[in-house]
Amino acid sequence: MKTITKQQSKDIKLIGKFVEVYCAGKHRGAERTPFALPAGVGERNLCPECASFLGYAVTRRLKCPLEAEKPSCKHCRTHCYAKPQLAKVKEIMAYSGRKLMMRGRLDYIWHYFF
Ligand SMILES: [Zn+2]
């Protein structure tokens, strides 16, 4: 099993949570299976489409060359994702951000946007 940094595991947990919220809200009818995050970060129940997106996001995060220079992906994901995935992550963030806000999960919002 690959070891990852604390910051990587934090970011991966976060994007996993966002994708899960998005999937649960947007793909209600879809069949979801557990998607295992790397390095013991946990798993998320996702439809195949969201699982493949999250797989991509996780890979990008683990490959990020700016590790030492940045506190989190929030500042650089625009440079990191390919166009279609970038559009998708923006949609997911907007959707799940609103949902989590309504549920009072400000800890997630706080971590991500500030
Ligand atoms: Zn989904």
CSV table of C-alpha atoms and ligand atoms in Angstrom, one decimal:
chain,number,residue,atom,x,y,z
A,1,MET,CA,0.0,0.0,0.0
A,2,LYS,CA,1.3,3.4,-1.0
A,3,THR,CA,1.9,5.9,1.7
A,4,ILE,CA,0.5,9.3,1.3
A,5,THR,CA,0.9,12.6,3.1
A,6,LYS,CA,-1.5,13.9,5.6
A,7,GLN,CA,-2.5,16.7,3.3
A,8,GLN,CA,-3.2,14.2,0.4
A,9,SER,CA,-5.3,12.1,2.6
A,10,LYS,CA,-7.2,15.1,3.8
A,11,ASP,CA,-7.9,16.3,0.3
A,12,ILE,CA,-8.8,12.9,-0.9
A,13,LYS,CA,-11.3,12.4,2.0
A,14,LEU,CA,-12.8,15.8,1.1
A,15,ILE,CA,-13.2,15.2,-2.6
A,16,GLY,CA,-14.6,11.7,-1.8
A,17,LYS,CA,-17.2,13.3,0.5
A,18,PHE,CA,-18.2,15.8,-2.1
A,19,VAL,CA,-18.5,13.2,-4.9
A,20,GLU,CA,-20.6,11.0,-2.6
A,21,VAL,CA,-23.0,13.8,-1.7
A,22,TYR,CA,-23.3,14.7,-5.4
A,23,CYS,CA,-23.9,11.1,-6.4
A,24,ALA,CA,-26.5,10.5,-3.7
A,25,GLY,CA,-28.4,13.6,-4.8
A,26,LYS,CA,-28.0,13.4,-8.6
A,27,HIS,CA,-27.9,9.8,-9.4
A,28,ARG,CA,-30.7,8.5,-7.2
A,29,GLY,CA,-31.6,5.5,-9.3
A,30,ALA,CA,-28.1,4.4,-10.0
A,31,GLU,CA,-26.6,1.3,-8.5
A,32,ARG,CA,-23.9,2.2,-6.1
A,33,THR,CA,-21.0,0.1,-5.0
A,34,PRO,CA,-18.3,0.9,-2.5
A,35,PHE,CA,-15.3,2.7,-4.0
A,36,ALA,CA,-12.1,2.2,-2.0
A,37,LEU,CA,-10.0,5.3,-1.5
A,38,PRO,CA,-6.2,4.7,-1.4
A,39,ALA,CA,-4.0,4.2,1.6
A,40,GLY,CA,-6.8,3.4,4.1
A,41,VAL,CA,-8.6,6.7,3.6
A,42,GLY,CA,-11.9,4.8,3.6
A,43,GLU,CA,-14.6,4.1,1.0
A,44,ARG,CA,-17.5,5.9,-0.6
A,45,ASN,CA,-20.7,4.5,-2.1
A,46,LEU,CA,-20.7,5.6,-5.7
A,47,CYS,CA,-22.3,4.8,-9.1
A,48,PRO,CA,-19.9,3.7,-11.8
A,49,GLU,CA,-19.7,7.2,-13.4
A,50,CYS,CA,-18.9,8.9,-10.1
A,51,ALA,CA,-16.4,6.2,-9.1
A,52,SER,CA,-14.5,6.8,-12.3
A,53,PHE,CA,-14.5,10.5,-11.7
A,54,LEU,CA,-13.3,10.1,-8.2
A,55,GLY,CA,-10.6,7.7,-9.4
A,56,TYR,CA,-9.4,10.4,-11.7
A,57,ALA,CA,-9.5,13.1,-9.0
A,58,VAL,CA,-7.5,10.9,-6.6
A,59,THR,CA,-4.9,10.1,-9.2
A,60,ARG,CA,-4.4,13.7,-10.0
A,61,ARG,CA,-4.1,14.5,-6.3
A,62,LEU,CA,-1.5,11.8,-5.7
A,63,LYS,CA,0.5,13.0,-8.8
A,64,CYS,CA,0.4,16.6,-7.9
A,65,PRO,CA,3.9,18.0,-8.4
A,66,LEU,CA,3.3,21.1,-6.2
A,67,GLU,CA,3.0,19.2,-3.0
A,68,ALA,CA,5.5,21.2,-1.0
A,69,GLU,CA,4.3,24.6,-2.2
A,70,LYS,CA,0.7,24.5,-1.6
A,71,PRO,CA,-1.6,24.0,1.4
A,72,SER,CA,-4.3,22.3,-0.5
A,73,CYS,CA,-5.7,21.6,-4.0
A,74,LYS,CA,-8.1,24.4,-3.7
A,75,HIS,CA,-5.8,26.8,-5.3
A,76,CYS,CA,-4.5,24.6,-8.1
A,77,ARG,CA,-7.1,22.2,-9.3
A,78,THR,CA,-7.8,24.5,-12.2
A,79,HIS,CA,-4.3,23.7,-13.5
A,80,CYS,CA,-4.4,20.1,-12.6
A,81,TYR,CA,-7.6,18.7,-14.2
A,82,ALA,CA,-8.3,18.1,-17.8
A,83,LYS,CA,-11.1,20.2,-19.3
A,84,PRO,CA,-14.0,17.8,-19.0
A,85,GLN,CA,-13.1,16.8,-15.4
A,86,LEU,CA,-12.6,20.4,-14.5
A,87,ALA,CA,-16.2,21.2,-15.6
A,88,LYS,CA,-17.4,18.1,-13.6
A,89,VAL,CA,-15.5,19.0,-10.4
A,90,LYS,CA,-16.9,22.5,-10.5
A,91,GLU,CA,-20.4,21.1,-10.8
A,92,ILE,CA,-19.8,18.6,-8.0
A,93,MET,CA,-18.3,21.3,-5.7
A,94,ALA,CA,-21.2,23.7,-6.4
A,95,TYR,CA,-23.8,21.1,-5.8
A,96,SER,CA,-22.4,19.4,-2.8
A,97,GLY,CA,-21.1,22.6,-1.3
A,98,ARG,CA,-24.7,23.9,-1.2
A,99,LYS,CA,-26.0,20.6,0.2
A,100,LEU,CA,-23.4,20.5,2.9
A,101,MET,CA,-24.0,24.1,3.8
A,102,MET,CA,-27.7,23.4,4.2
A,103,ARG,CA,-26.9,20.5,6.5
A,104,GLY,CA,-24.7,22.8,8.5
A,105,ARG,CA,-21.6,20.9,7.5
A,106,LEU,CA,-19.6,24.1,7.5
A,107,ASP,CA,-16.4,22.3,8.5
A,108,TYR,CA,-16.2,20.9,5.0
A,109,ILE,CA,-17.0,24.2,3.4
A,110,TRP,CA,-14.6,26.0,5.6
A,111,HIS,CA,-11.7,23.6,4.8
A,112,TYR,CA,-12.4,23.7,1.1
A,113,PHE,CA,-13.0,27.3,0.3
A,114,PHE,CA,-11.0,29.2,2.9
B,1,ZN,ZN,-23.1,9.1,-9.4
